[in-house]
């Protein structure tokens, strides 16, 4: 049995299950400096697009590191390479290519895209009205370009948020973290227990 089968067999659906040690070790292994990172599954251009989208979705703030600070794009690329089967890999790349097509890459290449180019795309699909999102989600034609882009961006966002929240740096320094949990206190306000922070897993 290969590593991909083992990870798949653990029932890993990012965003919907508890992180297992195998996925956590994969996540913690991503430590390449952002400027030096080279994708192993995605092409260079696809990697740039994913990195810039994720940076806008989870940017660095004065109080918290951003997704790039905890190597989320590197994890997504590695996860797709090591865990996704061929069908899922094809679907993932198809979605990224649809995003690239929608961005209207200038002749000089993806490096010439500006923040507003990415932001316009994210607003169109991820900040669409409830009615419009329902249309995307219930569209029977799965080859509809808008549906492909919506699903690709939604999936990328969900995976990025999951990886971000489960990274060691965020888990220990941003979320409420207790390496040795003590007494369970029920029915107490979150503000009182953790200053309003969610618990780290």
Coordinates of N, CA, C and O in Angstrom, one line a residue:
X1 N 0.9 -1.2 0.0 CA 0.0 0.0 0.0 C 0.9 1.2 0.0 O 1.8 1.3 0.8
X2 N 0.6 2.2 -0.9 CA 1.5 3.4 -1.0 C 1.0 4.5 0.0 O -0.1 4.4 0.5
X3 N 1.8 5.5 0.1 CA 1.4 6.6 1.1 C 0.1 7.3 0.7 O -0.7 7.6 1.6
X4 N -0.2 7.4 -0.6 CA -1.4 8.1 -1.0 C -2.6 7.3 -0.5 O -3.6 7.8 0.0
X5 N -2.6 5.9 -0.7 CA -3.6 5.1 -0.2 C -3.8 5.1 1.3 O -4.9 5.1 1.8
X6 N -2.7 5.2 2.0 CA -2.8 5.2 3.5 C -3.5 6.5 3.9 O -4.4 6.5 4.8
X7 N -3.1 7.6 3.3 CA -3.7 8.9 3.7 C -5.2 9.0 3.3 O -6.0 9.4 4.1
X8 N -5.5 8.4 2.1 CA -6.9 8.4 1.7 C -7.7 7.5 2.7 O -8.8 7.8 3.0
X9 N -7.1 6.4 3.1 CA -7.8 5.5 3.9 C -8.1 6.0 5.3 O -8.9 5.5 6.0
X10 N -7.5 7.1 5.7 CA -7.7 7.7 7.0 C -9.0 8.6 7.0 O -9.3 9.2 8.0
X11 N -9.6 8.7 5.8 CA -10.9 9.4 5.7 C -10.6 10.9 5.8 O -11.4 11.7 6.4
X12 N -9.6 11.3 5.1 CA -9.2 12.8 5.1 C -10.0 13.6 4.1 O -9.9 13.4 2.9
X13 N -10.9 14.4 4.6 CA -11.6 15.3 3.7 C -11.3 16.7 4.3 O -11.9 17.0 5.4
X14 N -10.4 17.5 3.8 CA -10.0 18.7 4.4 C -11.2 19.6 4.8 O -12.1 19.8 3.9
X15 N -11.2 20.1 6.0 CA -12.3 21.0 6.4 C -13.4 20.3 7.1 O -14.2 20.9 7.7
X16 N -13.4 19.0 7.0 CA -14.6 18.2 7.6 C -14.2 17.2 8.6 O -15.0 16.6 9.2
X17 N -12.9 16.9 8.7 CA -12.5 15.9 9.7 C -11.4 16.4 10.5 O -10.7 17.4 10.2
X18 N -11.1 15.7 11.6 CA -10.0 16.1 12.5 C -8.7 15.7 11.8 O -8.6 14.7 11.2
X19 N -7.7 16.5 11.9 CA -6.4 16.3 11.3 C -5.8 15.0 12.0 O -5.7 14.9 13.2
X20 N -5.3 14.2 11.1 CA -4.6 13.0 11.6 C -3.1 13.3 11.7 O -2.6 14.2 11.0
X21 N -2.4 12.5 12.4 CA -0.9 12.7 12.5 C -0.2 12.7 11.1 O 0.7 13.5 10.9
X22 N -0.7 11.9 10.2 CA 0.0 11.9 8.9 C -0.2 13.2 8.2 O 0.8 13.7 7.5
X23 N -1.4 13.7 8.2 CA -1.6 15.0 7.5 C -0.9 16.1 8.3 O -0.4 17.1 7.7
X24 N -1.0 16.1 9.6 CA -0.3 17.1 10.4 C 1.2 17.1 10.1 O 1.8 18.2 10.0
X25 N 1.8 15.9 10.0 CA 3.3 15.9 9.7 C 3.5 16.4 8.3 O 4.5 17.1 8.1
X26 N 2.6 16.2 7.4 CA 2.7 16.8 6.0 C 2.6 18.3 6.1 O 3.4 19.0 5.5
X27 N 1.7 18.8 6.9 CA 1.5 20.2 7.0 C 2.8 20.9 7.7 O 3.3 21.9 7.2
X28 N 3.3 20.2 8.7 CA 4.4 20.8 9.5 C 5.7 20.7 8.7 O 6.7 21.4 9.0
X29 N 5.7 19.8 7.7 CA 7.0 19.7 6.8 C 7.1 20.8 5.9 O 8.2 21.0 5.3
X30 N 6.1 21.6 5.7 CA 6.2 22.7 4.7 C 6.8 23.9 5.4 O 6.2 24.7 6.1
X31 N 8.1 24.1 5.1 CA 8.9 25.2 5.8 C 9.7 26.0 4.8 O 10.6 26.7 5.2
X32 N 9.5 25.8 3.5 CA 10.3 26.6 2.5 C 10.0 28.0 2.6 O 8.8 28.4 2.7
X33 N 11.0 28.9 2.5 CA 10.8 30.3 2.5 C 9.9 30.6 1.3 O 10.2 30.1 0.2
X34 N 8.9 31.5 1.4 CA 7.9 31.8 0.4 C 8.6 32.1 -0.9 O 8.2 31.6 -2.0
X35 N 9.6 33.0 -0.9 CA 10.3 33.4 -2.2 C 11.0 32.3 -2.9 O 11.3 32.4 -4.1
X36 N 11.4 31.3 -2.1 CA 12.2 30.2 -2.7 C 11.3 29.0 -3.0 O 11.8 28.0 -3.6
X37 N 10.0 29.0 -2.7 CA 9.2 27.8 -2.9 C 8.9 27.6 -4.4 O 8.6 28.5 -5.1
X38 N 9.1 26.3 -4.8 CA 8.8 25.9 -6.2 C 7.8 24.7 -6.1 O 8.1 23.7 -5.4
X39 N 6.7 24.9 -6.7 CA 5.7 23.8 -6.6 C 6.2 22.5 -7.2 O 7.0 22.5 -8.1
X40 N 5.7 21.4 -6.7 CA 6.1 20.1 -7.2 C 4.9 19.4 -8.0 O 5.2 18.6 -8.8
X41 N 3.7 19.9 -7.8 CA 2.6 19.4 -8.5 C 2.1 20.4 -9.5 O 1.9 20.1 -10.7
X42 N 1.9 21.6 -9.0 CA 1.4 22.7 -9.9 C 2.6 23.2 -10.8 O 3.8 23.0 -10.4
X43 N 2.3 23.9 -11.9 CA 3.3 24.6 -12.7 C 3.7 25.8 -11.9 O 3.1 26.2 -10.9
X44 N 4.8 26.5 -12.4 CA 5.3 27.7 -11.7 C 4.2 28.8 -11.7 O 3.9 29.4 -10.7
X45 N 3.5 29.0 -12.9 CA 2.5 30.0 -13.0 C 1.3 29.6 -12.2 O 0.7 30.5 -11.5
X46 N 0.9 28.3 -12.1 CA -0.2 27.9 -11.3 C 0.1 28.2 -9.8 O -0.7 28.7 -9.0
X47 N 1.3 27.9 -9.4 CA 1.8 28.2 -8.1 C 1.7 29.6 -7.7 O 1.3 30.0 -6.6
X48 N 2.1 30.5 -8.6 CA 2.0 32.0 -8.4 C 0.6 32.4 -8.2 O 0.3 33.2 -7.2
X49 N -0.3 31.9 -9.0 CA -1.7 32.2 -8.9 C -2.3 31.8 -7.5 O -2.9 32.5 -6.8
X50 N -2.0 30.5 -7.2 CA -2.5 30.0 -5.9 C -1.9 30.8 -4.7 O -2.7 31.2 -3.8
X51 N -0.7 31.1 -4.8 CA 0.0 31.8 -3.7 C -0.6 33.2 -3.5 O -1.0 33.6 -2.4
X52 N -0.9 33.9 -4.6 CA -1.4 35.3 -4.6 C -2.9 35.3 -4.1 O -3.3 36.1 -3.4
X53 N -3.7 34.3 -4.6 CA -5.1 34.2 -4.1 C -5.1 33.9 -2.6 O -5.9 34.5 -1.9
X54 N -4.3 33.0 -2.2 CA -4.3 32.6 -0.7 C -3.8 33.8 0.1 O -4.3 34.0 1.2
X55 N -2.9 34.6 -0.4 CA -2.4 35.7 0.3 C -3.5 36.7 0.5 O -3.6 37.4 1.6
X56 N -4.4 36.9 -0.4 CA -5.5 37.8 -0.3 C -6.6 37.2 0.6 O -7.2 37.9 1.4
X57 N -6.8 35.9 0.5 CA -7.9 35.3 1.3 C -7.5 35.3 2.8 O -8.3 35.6 3.7
X58 N -6.2 35.1 3.1 CA -5.7 35.1 4.5 C -4.4 35.9 4.6 O -3.3 35.4 4.7
X59 N -4.6 37.2 4.6 CA -3.4 38.1 4.6 C -2.8 38.3 6.0 O -3.5 38.0 7.0
X60 N -1.6 38.7 6.0 CA -0.9 39.0 7.3 C -1.6 40.3 7.8 O -1.9 41.2 7.1
X61 N -1.7 40.4 9.1 CA -2.2 41.6 9.8 C -1.2 41.9 10.9 O -0.2 41.2 11.1
X62 N -1.5 43.0 11.6 CA -0.6 43.4 12.7 C -0.6 42.4 13.8 O 0.4 42.2 14.5
X63 N -1.7 41.8 14.0 CA -1.9 40.8 15.1 C -1.6 39.4 14.7 O -1.3 38.6 15.6
X64 N -1.7 39.0 13.5 CA -1.6 37.6 13.1 C -0.8 37.4 11.8 O -0.8 38.2 10.9
X65 N -0.1 36.3 11.8 CA 0.6 36.0 10.5 C -0.4 35.6 9.4 O -1.5 35.3 9.7
X66 N 0.1 35.7 8.2 CA -0.8 35.4 7.1 C -0.6 33.9 6.6 O 0.3 33.3 7.2
X67 N -1.4 33.5 5.7 CA -1.2 32.1 5.2 C 0.1 31.8 4.6 O 0.6 30.7 4.7
X68 N 0.7 32.9 4.0 CA 2.1 32.6 3.4 C 3.1 32.4 4.5 O 4.1 31.7 4.3
X69 N 2.9 33.1 5.6 CA 3.9 32.9 6.7 C 3.9 31.5 7.3 O 4.9 31.1 7.9
X70 N 2.8 30.7 7.1 CA 2.8 29.4 7.6 C 2.8 28.3 6.5 O 2.4 27.2 6.6
X71 N 3.2 28.8 5.3 CA 3.4 27.9 4.1 C 2.2 27.2 3.6 O 2.3 26.0 3.2
X72 N 1.0 27.8 3.6 CA -0.2 27.2 3.2 C -0.2 26.8 1.7 O -0.5 25.7 1.4
X73 N 0.3 27.7 0.8 CA 0.4 27.2 -0.6 C 1.2 26.0 -0.8 O 0.9 25.1 -1.6
X74 N 2.4 25.9 -0.1 CA 3.2 24.8 -0.2 C 2.5 23.5 0.2 O 2.6 22.4 -0.4
X75 N 1.7 23.6 1.3 CA 1.0 22.4 1.8 C 0.0 22.0 0.8 O -0.2 20.8 0.5
X76 N -0.8 22.9 0.2 CA -1.8 22.6 -0.8 C -1.2 21.9 -2.0 O -1.8 20.9 -2.4
X77 N -0.1 22.4 -2.5 CA 0.6 21.7 -3.6 C 1.0 20.3 -3.2 O 0.8 19.4 -4.0
X78 N 1.6 20.2 -2.0 CA 2.1 18.9 -1.6 C 1.0 17.9 -1.3 O 1.0 16.7 -1.7
X79 N -0.1 18.4 -0.8 CA -1.3 17.6 -0.5 C -1.9 17.0 -1.8 O -2.2 15.8 -1.9
X80 N -2.1 17.9 -2.8 CA -2.6 17.5 -4.0 C -1.7 16.5 -4.7 O -2.2 15.5 -5.3
X81 N -0.4 16.6 -4.5 CA 0.6 15.7 -5.2 C 0.6 14.3 -4.5 O 0.6 13.3 -5.1
X82 N 0.6 14.4 -3.1 CA 0.7 13.1 -2.4 C -0.6 12.4 -2.1 O -0.5 11.2 -1.9
X83 N -1.7 13.1 -2.0 CA -2.9 12.5 -1.5 C -4.0 12.3 -2.6 O -4.6 11.3 -2.6
X84 N -4.1 13.3 -3.4 CA -5.2 13.2 -4.4 C -4.9 12.1 -5.4 O -3.8 11.9 -5.8
X85 N -6.0 11.4 -5.8 CA -5.8 10.4 -6.8 C -5.8 11.1 -8.2 O -6.0 12.4 -8.2
X86 N -5.6 10.4 -9.2 CA -5.5 11.1 -10.6 C -6.7 11.9 -10.9 O -6.6 13.0 -11.5
X87 N -7.9 11.4 -10.6 CA -9.1 12.1 -11.0 C -9.2 13.4 -10.2 O -9.5 14.5 -10.8
X88 N -8.9 13.4 -8.9 CA -8.9 14.6 -8.1 C -7.8 15.6 -8.5 O -8.0 16.8 -8.5
X89 N -6.7 15.1 -8.9 CA -5.6 15.9 -9.4 C -6.0 16.7 -10.7 O -5.8 17.9 -10.8
X90 N -6.6 15.9 -11.6 CA -7.1 16.5 -12.8 C -8.1 17.6 -12.5 O -8.1 18.7 -13.1
X91 N -9.1 17.3 -11.6 CA -10.1 18.3 -11.3 C -9.5 19.5 -10.7 O -9.9 20.7 -11.0
X92 N -8.5 19.3 -9.8 CA -7.9 20.5 -9.1 C -7.2 21.4 -10.1 O -7.3 22.6 -10.1
X93 N -6.4 20.8 -11.0 CA -5.7 21.5 -12.0 C -6.7 22.2 -13.0 O -6.4 23.3 -13.5
X94 N -7.7 21.5 -13.3 CA -8.7 22.1 -14.3 C -9.3 23.4 -13.6 O -9.5 24.4 -14.3
X95 N -9.6 23.3 -12.3 CA -10.1 24.5 -11.6 C -9.1 25.7 -11.6 O -9.4 26.8 -11.9
X96 N -7.8 25.3 -11.4 CA -6.8 26.4 -11.4 C -6.6 27.0 -12.8 O -6.5 28.2 -12.9
X97 N -6.7 26.1 -13.8 CA -6.5 26.6 -15.2 C -7.7 27.5 -15.5 O -7.6 28.5 -16.3
X98 N -8.9 27.2 -15.0 CA -10.1 28.0 -15.3 C -9.9 29.4 -14.6 O -10.3 30.4 -15.2
X99 N -9.4 29.4 -13.4 CA -9.1 30.6 -12.7 C -8.1 31.5 -13.5 O -8.3 32.7 -13.7
X100 N -7.1 30.8 -14.0 CA -6.0 31.6 -14.8 C -6.7 32.2 -16.1 O -6.4 33.3 -16.4
X101 N -7.6 31.4 -16.7 CA -8.3 31.9 -17.9 C -9.1 33.1 -17.6 O -9.1 34.1 -18.3
X102 N -9.8 33.1 -16.4 CA -10.6 34.2 -16.0 C -9.8 35.4 -15.7 O -10.4 36.5 -15.7
X103 N -8.6 35.2 -15.3 CA -7.8 36.4 -14.9 C -7.2 37.2 -16.0 O -6.7 38.3 -15.8
X104 N -7.3 36.6 -17.2 CA -6.8 37.3 -18.4 C -5.3 37.7 -18.2 O -5.0 38.9 -18.1
X105 N -4.5 36.7 -18.2 CA -3.1 37.0 -18.0 C -2.5 37.9 -19.1 O -2.7 37.7 -20.3
X106 N -1.8 39.0 -18.7 CA -1.2 39.8 -19.6 C 0.0 39.1 -20.4 O 0.5 38.1 -20.0
X107 N 0.4 39.7 -21.5 CA 1.4 39.1 -22.4 C 2.7 38.9 -21.6 O 3.5 38.0 -21.8
X108 N 3.0 39.8 -20.6 CA 4.2 39.7 -19.8 C 4.2 38.6 -18.8 O 5.2 38.3 -18.2
X109 N 3.1 37.9 -18.6 CA 3.0 36.8 -17.7 C 2.2 37.1 -16.4 O 1.8 38.2 -16.1
X110 N 2.1 36.0 -15.6 CA 1.3 36.1 -14.4 C 1.9 37.0 -13.4 O 1.2 37.6 -12.5
X111 N 3.2 37.2 -13.4 CA 3.8 38.1 -12.4 C 3.4 39.6 -12.6 O 3.5 40.4 -11.7
X112 N 2.8 39.9 -13.7 CA 2.3 41.2 -14.0 C 0.9 41.5 -13.5 O 0.3 42.6 -13.6
X113 N 0.2 40.4 -13.1 CA -1.2 40.6 -12.5 C -1.1 41.4 -11.2 O -0.1 41.3 -10.5
X114 N -2.1 42.3 -11.0 CA -2.1 43.1 -9.9 C -3.1 42.6 -8.8 O -3.9 41.8 -9.1
X115 N -3.0 43.1 -7.6 CA -3.9 42.7 -6.5 C -5.3 42.8 -6.9 O -6.1 42.0 -6.6
X116 N -5.7 43.9 -7.6 CA -7.1 44.2 -8.0 C -7.6 43.1 -8.9 O -8.8 42.8 -8.9
X117 N -6.7 42.5 -9.8 CA -7.1 41.5 -10.7 C -7.6 40.3 -9.9 O -8.7 39.7 -10.2
X118 N -6.9 39.9 -8.9 CA -7.3 38.7 -8.0 C -8.5 39.1 -7.2 O -9.4 38.3 -7.1
X119 N -8.5 40.3 -6.7 CA -9.6 40.7 -5.8 C -10.9 40.7 -6.6 O -12.0 40.3 -6.0
X120 N -10.9 41.2 -7.8 CA -12.1 41.3 -8.6 C -12.7 39.9 -8.8 O -13.9 39.7 -8.7
X121 N -11.8 38.9 -9.1 CA -12.3 37.5 -9.3 C -12.9 37.0 -8.0 O -13.9 36.3 -8.0
X122 N -12.2 37.2 -6.8 CA -12.7 36.7 -5.6 C -14.0 37.3 -5.2 O -14.9 36.6 -4.7
X123 N -14.1 38.6 -5.4 CA -15.4 39.2 -5.1 C -16.5 38.7 -6.0 O -17.6 38.4 -5.5
X124 N -16.3 38.5 -7.3 CA -17.3 38.0 -8.2 C -17.8 36.6 -7.7 O -19.1 36.4 -7.8
X125 N -16.9 35.7 -7.3 CA -17.4 34.4 -7.0 C -17.6 34.1 -5.5 O -18.6 33.5 -5.1
X126 N -16.7 34.5 -4.6 CA -16.8 34.2 -3.2 C -17.7 35.2 -2.4 O -18.1 34.9 -1.3
X127 N -17.9 36.4 -3.0 CA -18.8 37.3 -2.3 C -20.1 37.5 -3.1 O -20.7 38.5 -3.0
X128 N -20.4 36.6 -4.0 CA -21.6 36.6 -4.8 C -22.8 36.6 -3.8 O -22.7 36.1 -2.7
X129 N -23.9 37.0 -4.3 CA -25.2 37.0 -3.5 C -25.5 35.5 -3.2 O -25.1 34.6 -3.9
X130 N -26.3 35.4 -2.2 CA -26.8 34.0 -1.8 C -27.5 33.3 -2.9 O -27.3 32.1 -3.2
X131 N -28.3 34.1 -3.7 CA -29.0 33.6 -4.8 C -28.0 33.1 -5.9 O -28.2 32.0 -6.5
X132 N -27.0 33.9 -6.2 CA -26.0 33.5 -7.2 C -25.2 32.3 -6.8 O -25.0 31.4 -7.6
X133 N -24.8 32.2 -5.5 CA -24.1 31.0 -5.0 C -25.0 29.8 -5.2 O -24.5 28.7 -5.6
X134 N -26.2 29.9 -4.9 CA -27.1 28.8 -5.1 C -27.2 28.3 -6.5 O -27.3 27.1 -6.8
X135 N -27.1 29.3 -7.5 CA -27.1 28.9 -8.9 C -25.9 28.1 -9.2 O -25.9 27.1 -9.9
X136 N -24.7 28.6 -8.7 CA -23.5 27.9 -9.0 C -23.5 26.5 -8.4 O -23.1 25.5 -9.0
X137 N -24.0 26.4 -7.2 CA -24.0 25.1 -6.5 C -25.0 24.1 -7.0 O -24.8 22.9 -6.9
X138 N -26.1 24.6 -7.7 CA -27.1 23.7 -8.2 C -27.1 23.5 -9.7 O -27.9 22.8 -10.3
X139 N -26.1 24.2 -10.3 CA -26.0 24.0 -11.8 C -25.7 22.6 -12.2 O -24.7 22.0 -11.7
X140 N -26.5 22.0 -13.1 CA -26.3 20.6 -13.5 C -25.1 20.5 -14.4 O -24.5 19.4 -14.5
X141 N -24.8 21.5 -15.2 CA -23.7 21.4 -16.1 C -22.4 21.7 -15.4 O -22.0 22.9 -15.2
X142 N -21.7 20.7 -15.0 CA -20.4 20.8 -14.3 C -19.3 21.3 -15.1 O -18.2 21.6 -14.6
X143 N -19.5 21.4 -16.5 CA -18.5 22.0 -17.3 C -18.7 23.5 -17.6 O -17.9 24.1 -18.3
X144 N -19.7 24.0 -16.9 CA -19.9 25.5 -17.0 C -18.7 26.2 -16.4 O -18.4 25.9 -15.2
X145 N -18.1 27.1 -17.1 CA -16.9 27.7 -16.6 C -17.1 28.5 -15.3 O -16.2 28.4 -14.4
X146 N -18.2 29.1 -15.1 CA -18.5 29.8 -13.8 C -18.6 28.9 -12.7 O -18.1 29.1 -11.6
X147 N -19.2 27.7 -12.9 CA -19.3 26.7 -11.9 C -17.9 26.1 -11.5 O -17.6 25.9 -10.3
X148 N -17.1 25.9 -12.5 CA -15.7 25.4 -12.3 C -14.9 26.4 -11.5 O -14.3 26.0 -10.5
X149 N -15.0 27.6 -11.8 CA -14.2 28.7 -11.1 C -14.7 28.8 -9.7 O -14.0 28.9 -8.7
X150 N -16.1 28.9 -9.5 CA -16.6 29.0 -8.2 C -16.2 27.8 -7.3 O -15.8 28.0 -6.1
X151 N -16.3 26.6 -7.8 CA -15.9 25.4 -7.0 C -14.4 25.4 -6.7 O -14.0 25.1 -5.6
X152 N -13.6 25.8 -7.7 CA -12.2 25.9 -7.5 C -11.8 26.9 -6.4 O -11.0 26.6 -5.5
X153 N -12.4 28.1 -6.5 CA -12.1 29.1 -5.5 C -12.6 28.7 -4.1 O -11.9 29.0 -3.1
X154 N -13.8 28.2 -4.0 CA -14.3 27.7 -2.8 C -13.5 26.7 -2.1 O -13.2 26.7 -0.9
X155 N -13.1 25.7 -3.0 CA -12.2 24.6 -2.5 C -10.9 25.1 -2.0 O -10.4 24.7 -0.9
X156 N -10.3 26.0 -2.8 CA -9.0 26.6 -2.4 C -9.1 27.4 -1.1 O -8.3 27.2 -0.2
X157 N -10.2 28.1 -0.9 CA -10.4 28.9 0.3 C -10.6 27.9 1.5 O -9.9 28.1 2.6
X158 N -11.4 26.9 1.3 CA -11.6 26.0 2.4 C -10.4 25.3 2.8 O -10.1 25.1 4.0
X159 N -9.6 24.8 1.9 CA -8.4 24.1 2.2 C -7.3 25.0 2.8 O -6.6 24.7 3.8
X160 N -7.3 26.3 2.4 CA -6.3 27.3 2.9 C -6.7 27.6 4.4 O -5.8 27.6 5.2
X161 N -8.0 27.8 4.7 CA -8.4 28.0 6.0 C -8.1 26.9 6.9 O -7.6 27.0 8.1
X162 N -8.4 25.6 6.5 CA -8.1 24.4 7.2 C -6.6 24.3 7.6 O -6.2 24.1 8.7
X163 N -5.8 24.5 6.5 CA -4.3 24.3 6.7 C -3.8 25.4 7.7 O -3.0 25.2 8.5
X164 N -4.3 26.6 7.5 CA -3.9 27.8 8.3 C -4.2 27.5 9.8 O -3.3 27.7 10.7
X165 N -5.4 27.1 10.1 CA -5.9 26.9 11.5 C -5.2 25.7 12.1 O -5.0 25.7 13.3
X166 N -4.7 24.8 11.3 CA -4.1 23.6 11.8 C -2.5 23.7 11.8 O -1.9 22.7 12.3
X167 N -2.0 24.8 11.4 CA -0.5 24.9 11.4 C -0.1 25.1 12.8 O -0.8 25.6 13.7
X168 N 1.2 24.7 13.1 CA 1.7 24.8 14.4 C 1.7 26.2 15.0 O 1.4 26.5 16.1
X169 N 2.2 27.1 14.1 CA 2.4 28.5 14.5 C 1.0 29.1 14.9 O 0.9 29.8 16.0
X170 N 0.0 28.9 14.1 CA -1.3 29.5 14.4 C -1.9 28.7 15.6 O -2.5 29.4 16.5
X171 N -1.8 27.4 15.7 CA -2.4 26.6 16.8 C -1.8 27.0 18.1 O -2.5 27.1 19.1
X172 N -0.5 27.3 18.2 CA 0.1 27.6 19.5 C 0.2 29.1 19.8 O 0.3 29.4 21.0
X173 N 0.2 29.9 18.8 CA 0.4 31.4 19.1 C -0.8 32.3 18.8 O -0.8 33.5 19.2
X174 N -1.8 31.8 18.1 CA -2.9 32.7 17.7 C -4.2 32.2 18.3 O -4.9 32.9 19.0
X175 N -4.5 30.9 18.2 CA -5.6 30.3 18.8 C -5.4 30.0 20.3 O -4.3 30.0 20.7
X176 N -6.5 29.7 21.0 CA -6.3 29.3 22.4 C -5.7 27.9 22.4 O -6.2 27.0 21.8
X177 N -4.6 27.8 23.2 CA -3.8 26.5 23.1 C -3.5 26.1 24.5 O -3.0 26.8 25.4
X178 N -3.8 24.8 24.8 CA -3.5 24.2 26.1 C -2.9 22.8 25.8 O -3.6 21.9 25.5
X179 N -1.5 22.7 25.9 CA -0.9 21.4 25.5 C -1.3 20.3 26.5 O -1.3 19.1 26.1
X180 N -1.7 20.6 27.7 CA -2.2 19.6 28.7 C -3.5 20.0 29.2 O -3.6 20.7 30.2
X181 N -4.6 19.7 28.5 CA -5.9 20.1 28.9 C -6.3 19.6 30.3 O -5.9 18.5 30.7
X182 N -6.9 20.5 31.1 CA -7.3 20.1 32.5 C -8.8 19.9 32.6 O -9.3 19.1 31.8
X183 N -9.4 20.5 33.5 CA -10.8 20.3 33.8 C -11.7 20.8 32.6 O -11.4 21.9 32.1
X184 N -12.7 20.1 32.3 CA -13.7 20.6 31.3 C -14.6 21.5 32.0 O -15.2 21.2 33.0
X185 N -14.8 22.7 31.5 CA -15.7 23.7 32.1 C -16.8 24.0 31.1 O -16.5 24.5 30.0
X186 N -18.0 23.5 31.4 CA -19.1 23.7 30.5 C -19.9 25.0 30.8 O -19.8 25.5 31.8
X187 N -20.6 25.5 29.8 CA -21.5 26.6 29.9 C -20.8 27.9 30.4 O -21.4 28.7 31.1
X188 N -19.5 28.1 30.1 CA -18.8 29.3 30.4 C -18.6 30.1 29.2 O -18.4 29.5 28.1
X189 N -18.7 31.4 29.2 CA -18.5 32.3 28.0 C -17.1 32.1 27.5 O -16.1 32.0 28.2
X190 N -17.0 32.1 26.1 CA -15.7 32.0 25.5 C -14.8 33.1 25.8 O -13.6 33.0 26.0
X191 N -15.4 34.3 25.9 CA -14.6 35.5 26.3 C -13.9 35.3 27.6 O -12.8 35.7 27.8
X192 N -14.6 34.7 28.6 CA -14.0 34.4 29.9 C -12.9 33.4 29.8 O -11.9 33.5 30.5
X193 N -13.1 32.3 29.1 CA -12.2 31.2 29.0 C -11.0 31.4 28.2 O -9.9 31.1 28.5
X194 N -11.2 32.0 27.0 CA -10.1 32.1 26.0 C -9.9 33.5 25.4 O -9.2 33.7 24.4
X195 N -10.5 34.5 26.0 CA -10.5 35.9 25.5 C -11.1 35.9 24.1 O -10.7 36.7 23.2
X196 N -12.1 35.0 23.8 CA -12.8 35.0 22.5 C -12.1 34.2 21.4 O -12.6 34.2 20.3
X197 N -11.0 33.6 21.7 CA -10.3 32.8 20.7 C -10.8 31.4 20.6 O -11.2 30.8 21.6
X198 N -10.8 30.9 19.4 CA -11.2 29.5 19.2 C -10.1 28.6 19.7 O -8.9 29.0 19.8
X199 N -10.4 27.4 20.1 CA -9.4 26.4 20.6 C -8.6 25.8 19.5 O -9.2 25.5 18.4
X200 N -7.4 25.7 19.7 CA -6.5 25.0 18.7 C -6.8 23.5 18.9 O -7.0 23.0 20.0
X201 N -6.7 22.8 17.7 CA -6.9 21.3 17.8 C -5.7 20.6 18.2 O -4.6 20.9 17.9

